[in-house]
Amino acid sequence: MPRFVGVANFMRLPTPTALDGLDVGIIGLPCDSGAPFRTGARFGPGAIRAISVMLRPVNPYHGNINVFEALAVGDVGDAPVVPGYLEASFERIEMAMGALVERGIIPIGIGGDHSVSLPELRALSRRHGKLALVHFDSQYFAGKRHSAGTPFRRAVEEGLVAPERSIQIGMRGSLFTPADITQSLDLGYEVVTTDEIFAAGFPALAERIRRRLGDHPAFLTFDMDFVDPASAPGVETPEAGGPTARETLQIVRGLTGLNFVGADLVEVCPSYDNVSQVTALLGATIIAEFLALLALRKRR
Amino acid sequence: MPRFVGVANFMRLPTPTALDGLDVGIIGLPCDSGAPFRTGARFGPGAIRAISVMLRPVNPYHGNINVFEALAVGDVGDAPVVPGYLEASFERIEMAMGALVERGIIPIGIGGDHSVSLPELRALSRRHGKLALVHFDSQYFAGKRHSAGTPFRRAVEEGLVAPERSIQIGMRGSLFTPADITQSLDLGYEVVTTDEIFAAGFPALAERIRRRLGDHPAFLTFDMDFVDPASAPGVETPEAGGPTARETLQIVRGLTGLNFVGADLVEVCPSYDNVSQVTALLGATIIAEFLALLALRKRR
Amino acid sequence: MPRFVGVANFMRLPTPTALDGLDVGIIGLPCDSGAPFRTGARFGPGAIRAISVMLRPVNPYHGNINVFEALAVGDVGDAPVVPGYLEASFERIEMAMGALVERGIIPIGIGGDHSVSLPELRALSRRHGKLALVHFDSQYFAGKRHSAGTPFRRAVEEGLVAPERSIQIGMRGSLFTPADITQSLDLGYEVVTTDEIFAAGFPALAERIRRRLGDHPAFLTFDMDFVDPASAPGVETPEAGGPTARETLQIVRGLTGLNFVGADLVEVCPSYDNVSQVTALLGATIIAEFLALLALRKRR
Amino acid sequence: MPRFVGVANFMRLPTPTALDGLDVGIIGLPCDSGAPFRTGARFGPGAIRAISVMLRPVNPYHGNINVFEALAVGDVGDAPVVPGYLEASFERIEMAMGALVERGIIPIGIGGDHSVSLPELRALSRRHGKLALVHFDSQYFAGKRHSAGTPFRRAVEEGLVAPERSIQIGMRGSLFTPADITQSLDLGYEVVTTDEIFAAGFPALAERIRRRLGDHPAFLTFDMDFVDPASAPGVETPEAGGPTARETLQIVRGLTGLNFVGADLVEVCPSYDNVSQVTALLGATIIAEFLALLALRKRR
Amino acid sequence: MPRFVGVANFMRLPTPTALDGLDVGIIGLPCDSGAPFRTGARFGPGAIRAISVMLRPVNPYHGNINVFEALAVGDVGDAPVVPGYLEASFERIEMAMGALVERGIIPIGIGGDHSVSLPELRALSRRHGKLALVHFDSQYFAGKRHSAGTPFRRAVEEGLVAPERSIQIGMRGSLFTPADITQSLDLGYEVVTTDEIFAAGFPALAERIRRRLGDHPAFLTFDMDFVDPASAPGVETPEAGGPTARETLQIVRGLTGLNFVGADLVEVCPSYDNVSQVTALLGATIIAEFLALLALRKRR
Amino acid sequence: MPRFVGVANFMRLPTPTALDGLDVGIIGLPCDSGAPFRTGARFGPGAIRAISVMLRPVNPYHGNINVFEALAVGDVGDAPVVPGYLEASFERIEMAMGALVERGIIPIGIGGDHSVSLPELRALSRRHGKLALVHFDSQYFAGKRHSAGTPFRRAVEEGLVAPERSIQIGMRGSLFTPADITQSLDLGYEVVTTDEIFAAGFPALAERIRRRLGDHPAFLTFDMDFVDPASAPGVETPEAGGPTARETLQIVRGLTGLNFVGADLVEVCPSYDNVSQVTALLGATIIAEFLALLALRKRR
């Protein structure tokens, strides 16, 4: 069947008739009420689904593992949101995520803007306690003024995150004040700038992440603006000077040996993804690589 | 629930679990192997579904009829096709259409290029005999060289169509030879040019169509290039100088009192539909108006 | 000086150093938190300013009046908003509008989504009491679910609007329920559908509006989706089948003899305005025509 | 042969090996140095050629005349230009046009911005004396400041044009000063606004043009901004509120009985023609209609 | 003469009046009937020609060789194709290629989708016997289901290719099954993944290719999806994570010392090449680099 | 205040009411009359201003320096130009630049095409004598035929530049003739190709530049086509195979210790910058990095 035939779920997965039995649930979080600059990430889940039909189930970077043989993965649709009312949207997202988490299903949220991580963490924390974060982002917490940039500060304040087990990776570019940096450090996060990624090399980065997190229940939050705008133009707040798609995939493939209990990929903004939708394609590919990491872990 | 939430079926219809019980089946026909110029109509069904979430069930132009209360309508997905092999694609389309027709379900095909009408008519003719055509198109049969333009000539030759009960509406623009016109007439079709539509007025056109078709089992085939490129830029073979969207909808709303047993809407080509996708929107709206015509008929 | 030189204010107006002395204030309202479908109207004010440099001060449709000789017009910049928090955004918009209204300056708001009309009406009503509305829109109040569609219902409930002096013009297309229509009527509005506009003719429409409003303090609210998507593709909720740009301008030019104390033009969504930005151009032209109406009134 | 095969000359004409024997020469004038606002009309000839492959030789609006049987038409390529140096560009254009005119070939220039009309008229006037102009444009001479707007004033001053035999059609929109209008009248032109076109009707317009020009050697100059931006978004200076494509073609088809010795079609600006290139398509269609007018005249 | 003047042949080459005397023939193969996902590569040859006017004849990477002094290169236009009928299209392509090959002209085909390589190899094999392939592609043979992905399997089966002299370079990303890899190996190909390219370095890759092919008559087939989508967004089946344009050009410049008798560059899909057409530009540049390789070989 | 609120000056700087007291003046130079291929750089200053609101004042690459605390920077608007008349445009640009230079203000010009460097150098040279150039460009002087490519040849001839203190960096791609290279060398420039940048490494390049220029009054001229088209698609003459955005920023950040008295960044062509405007973003970021270099120098 040609890949353009049919209504597109993520990677052409069937729509599950029930949640029970799933290992992993893909869930769209079409909330862009928190967008600080460009907006339209509400159409991010749809764009990622549409291009994800190009992806195939076997991952050659981890021993030709067939992801869908190792894991029961379902695309459970979108969480409802209330445009213009972030708090009300958060409640609905938390409820939808909770329905997965309480069944032991690992949720993978597709944003939406980065504000969605807060209700995701609320839902996950109820089951897993404080979470270790692996957080890819081009900007420091304080670098994104307005609501989409504050979820992680609030997550620490609400006790959802264990900052001493967390690491933020990829910051670059200009700051509002020098406090943008110290704020993250003061909260207890470890911080790795884009320059430091390349200075140390990718294997060293992976090792550093593993050392930081250990086997703590972990959440991967991937802001597509981590990637350079040439490879990911369709984001809310592009920042020049990041890794390429090839480098990004190498980094993600290195995240083995971690105890992920959830993930999200956020800030895909199709209105700005030119015609070719390379951001959506890369986002879908990163999710597929994350699925392989989960499959590997389960197989062991 | 905001309209951008969820995976988009046509007008947010649920995916039917079984065909039985449906009155009408919406079916994507993502075949563009017959495209004579611009191509990419394989993505037409997806684009029409995506924008159709904007449409609502009640039609105020026909007594506020609620289409989905009057009719059981289901979006049955796409027919499979074989890119590069028109004949093989036609077989698959005919089979998928046949599954609807043989259950008494009225199929509404979403193209795809205009070549898909041939297998549709093959499937319908097996149940209904020769069909009366209401055919909206900017070009004469012979004006579209290559395969996407020839389905109706072949349909007559195969005995699928009753030309004396059929009418082609909207031709305009230049010709390869004067025979482009006479060919349609020689086959027995009635022909109404765009200029004649406006000279006679829309009510007269509707009356003329009704006189021509009577209560014969009818098939509506709507090529989006009937509409002016300002209102429908995203087509395979745009022809300057057609009706606007408002005029087009008035014409379609006038097609009451006919005995439609099927329809298609073809040549939506999203790659050329600019950013705003007005062609897909208009196409979806025309299908919704056609559903209202079916609902009206059933109610009587 | 070529029109592409310099930083663009509306129609190349100078930035006023103080509000005092202005007759009219152009103010951007870059709020799109209430967008029910497509979003990005936060960039509407910028797009309208950028293309408005094409417009010239003399209006030949009203006796060659030079708008800027008749009126002191200033572009006062944008009201601040809080993305994701509609209520907080409304407070800031109301305050910015209030600063104009309390000085006797006629505000012309550039949206942003249609939710901005509510805080505008709050600010205006404090000075002028209940306002008469001339409301151009393709959709009934209830046809736009979610926040951007409810300002006028709320405006009536808050006593900001005199529905018996108000008229809504341009509705068309499908409905959620028949109550979409009756709701507007029950609130006391007069309602003119797109079909009725054309059935009666533009001069009759203008007369009907004048009869309805008399010399009551009036607010013009112009939703760009009133216009057909061919002429205004860049809107949040396009609805096929509306008037063309030429027809729209004729209608707006007919609104003489009314006592306008404010206006807005909303829902310009540049991300969907294709490349050519015809929606922004038409929006800017409509505002320029409205300025001419104000200039005419003042001259008398 | 499918229409997308091969390197595109205008309407798939062969490249002539010599000028002699041609009745009509299509010539690209890729000069945009005079563009007052949007620019890039240098790519206009290429865009028109590329889409013109859709057009066919037989014109059903004038007795099914086959244009290429009645006339020897050749696409002679582009005139060279010197970017940034209008005067030097004019010299090269005049020379290229002269090579056609002196052989008795009717030139049809494809712009390029409107400044190219000046060197065209210089070349034509050497053979034909003062020319009668049929000039379609949305703006008065003075409405287009800077060089692209002044060719006709200069053409009168240089004695290339007979203003008492000339008519300008389609002006609309705002003015710099009331003198924008009187300037054209003072030069001796007849002026028909867009509103007047519709008030009098198309047959009356055609009659008025014929009365004005008689059998004087005539030049048709067609600025694509005459057309509404919905139908012609890809122009240098769009002006909202013009005729649609269908109306435009009806007007052009009415220009029978005139003694055309040359023509141009200018201001097609592909960078702003969205994706669908409807401006280029309409421009090519207008040229094809003009060819039919020439063919008709020759046949008589 | 500015580079935007005139009708564009490849690198502004003159259209040859006869084939005889050419060393190399550039030929468009506008066939996209085999496209497995995105389509529209029929417009690839035109897009590459249009942007190729930017390229200049002297190549500084190989001793400032002037390609057009060393070689007689002609742009011979496009092979005709039959949309929707792959086999019939292949016959026409083979015939057009054959006309070059039988005259000893080295053909460089511009796709079109990758299916065109099969008829090219048929034509070349008649003269040269089994060909050694240098095949750049992001996907394994089996990774591209449907017709555009199968030409090389069929070419081996038809005896057109010497797999033991052939090498496929650049595969990456997910697989349908592990057999995707083994299938290529079982056919006898050597396989170099994207990761292996970078692990070994570009000089080692070039050496490996030379060792594999020796002086066997060789065919270069370059699928633009070899390149990362950031540098080549306009392809049929983008695969995230490939080499950049700079890396790609370094790799191609290293292919010295081989005995090329033909080449193609395929899958340029202008509808998806955003506005800037960087894929077409890179494609044209790769062809120019390949011309330099041929020129170098001839000079020796 | 969200960054999308308000009329955009560069980095949201206030419009200065007077020039006196400024250290640095940002000035738009919207001249594209010299564009040799793609055009529309007249809209470059506006595009860079619009996206520059994303940038923040503190630069972490140089000790967290706050640029706007160290320097008084003002956005002084655009220089007027005369479309189609390069020489007249140059006079106006020189005058506008002169107003800054004579007050001791360091000008940073935003192009416009590369021809604007000539009048800039004329204005600067009157105060500083012959200038040392750091010139980033993908093409040799002679590689850009027509006017936009010749400013530096003319600048040497007019005695505005000290070639023995100047260096051109980034050339790559094909040549018209081998003399393209020697011409630069014969004029006395030092030349570093793209390949040489990477062979020697970025620190060595910075050292080489510092050695070449010493403390001579220097002018940085940055042609955005230095960057690879994947990272900078929106330029006039893209050349495949350049550095990425990340590499480019590393190179620019290395330019410490130089005595800059002015700079420009040219050839941003928004019509070709796809939707995401990554070229404008990178251009704005480079200017911000240059401001940090000036701030660093001043602080010492």
Short mmCIF file of N, CA, C and O in Angstrom, two decimals, chain F residues 2 52 59 72 79 91 105 120 139 145 147 149 151 153 164 168 171 173 187 198 203-204 206 246 263 280 287 290:
data_model
loop_
_atom_site.label_atom_id
_atom_site.label_comp_id
_atom_site.label_asym_id
_atom_site.label_seq_id
_atom_site.Cartn_x
_atom_site.Cartn_y
_atom_site.Cartn_z
N PRO F 2 5.48 40.84 25.18
CA PRO F 2 5.86 39.81 24.21
C PRO F 2 6.60 40.42 23.03
O PRO F 2 6.36 41.58 22.66
N SER F 52 14.69 40.44 14.25
CA SER F 52 15.71 40.79 15.25
C SER F 52 15.09 41.00 16.63
O SER F 52 15.83 41.05 17.63
N ASN F 59 25.57 39.04 25.55
CA ASN F 59 26.29 38.08 24.70
C ASN F 59 27.17 37.18 25.55
O ASN F 59 28.18 37.63 26.10
N ALA F 72 25.94 53.00 22.97
CA ALA F 72 24.69 53.66 22.62
C ALA F 72 24.39 53.35 21.16
O ALA F 72 25.05 53.84 20.25
N ALA F 79 18.29 54.70 4.51
CA ALA F 79 18.71 55.70 3.54
C ALA F 79 17.75 55.68 2.36
O ALA F 79 17.30 54.61 1.96
N GLU F 91 24.59 58.25 -4.25
CA GLU F 91 24.74 59.59 -3.66
C GLU F 91 23.93 59.72 -2.37
O GLU F 91 24.40 60.25 -1.37
N ILE F 105 30.00 58.29 14.61
CA ILE F 105 29.15 57.12 14.84
C ILE F 105 29.59 56.00 13.91
O ILE F 105 29.80 56.22 12.71
N GLU F 120 29.09 53.40 0.96
CA GLU F 120 29.47 53.33 2.38
C GLU F 120 30.96 53.62 2.53
O GLU F 120 31.37 54.40 3.40
N GLN F 139 31.84 34.63 -3.67
CA GLN F 139 32.27 34.79 -5.04
C GLN F 139 33.39 35.81 -5.18
O GLN F 139 33.44 36.81 -4.46
N ARG F 145 29.22 39.20 -12.08
CA ARG F 145 29.11 40.16 -13.14
C ARG F 145 28.05 41.19 -12.80
O ARG F 145 27.21 40.96 -11.95
N SER F 147 26.59 45.07 -11.80
CA SER F 147 26.99 46.10 -10.86
C SER F 147 27.13 45.66 -9.41
O SER F 147 27.99 46.16 -8.71
N GLY F 149 28.48 43.28 -8.18
CA GLY F 149 29.73 42.57 -7.91
C GLY F 149 30.97 43.42 -8.02
O GLY F 149 32.07 42.97 -7.73
N PRO F 151 31.66 46.61 -6.60
CA PRO F 151 31.99 47.73 -5.72
C PRO F 151 33.43 47.70 -5.22
O PRO F 151 34.03 48.77 -5.04
N ARG F 153 36.22 46.34 -6.62
CA ARG F 153 37.16 46.78 -7.65
C ARG F 153 37.15 48.30 -7.74
O ARG F 153 38.20 48.95 -7.73
N GLU F 164 46.31 45.87 0.63
CA GLU F 164 47.35 45.11 1.36
C GLU F 164 46.98 44.88 2.81
O GLU F 164 47.66 44.12 3.51
N GLN F 168 39.73 38.71 1.60
CA GLN F 168 38.42 38.23 1.15
C GLN F 168 38.31 36.76 1.50
O GLN F 168 39.22 35.98 1.21
N MET F 171 35.34 32.29 -0.85
CA MET F 171 35.04 32.02 -2.24
C MET F 171 34.97 30.52 -2.48
O MET F 171 35.70 29.73 -1.89
N GLY F 173 33.06 27.51 -5.61
CA GLY F 173 32.23 27.30 -6.78
C GLY F 173 32.90 27.71 -8.06
O GLY F 173 34.08 28.07 -8.09
N LEU F 187 44.83 42.89 -7.56
CA LEU F 187 44.48 44.14 -6.87
C LEU F 187 45.17 44.24 -5.51
O LEU F 187 45.16 45.30 -4.89
N PHE F 198 38.30 25.73 6.19
CA PHE F 198 38.12 24.49 6.94
C PHE F 198 39.44 23.72 7.09
O PHE F 198 39.65 23.03 8.07
N PRO F 203 40.29 29.18 14.41
CA PRO F 203 41.23 30.05 15.14
C PRO F 203 42.36 30.54 14.24
O PRO F 203 42.76 31.71 14.32
N ALA F 204 42.85 29.68 13.36
CA ALA F 204 43.92 30.09 12.45
C ALA F 204 43.42 31.18 11.50
O ALA F 204 44.16 32.11 11.17
N ALA F 206 41.11 33.42 12.17
CA ALA F 206 41.02 34.67 12.93
C ALA F 206 42.40 35.29 13.08
O ALA F 206 42.59 36.50 12.92
N ARG F 246 26.09 27.61 12.24
CA ARG F 246 26.90 27.45 13.46
C ARG F 246 28.37 27.77 13.19
O ARG F 246 29.02 28.48 13.96
N ALA F 263 30.56 48.61 9.19
CA ALA F 263 30.25 47.27 8.72
C ALA F 263 28.99 47.31 7.88
O ALA F 263 28.21 48.26 7.94
N ALA F 280 17.27 35.96 7.32
CA ALA F 280 17.13 37.20 8.08
C ALA F 280 17.53 36.99 9.53
O ALA F 280 18.20 37.84 10.13
N ILE F 287 24.83 40.53 12.98
CA ILE F 287 24.95 41.95 13.35
C ILE F 287 25.06 42.07 14.87
O ILE F 287 25.86 42.86 15.39
N PHE F 290 28.43 41.28 15.85
CA PHE F 290 29.34 42.37 15.51
C PHE F 290 29.22 43.49 16.54
O PHE F 290 30.23 44.10 16.95
#
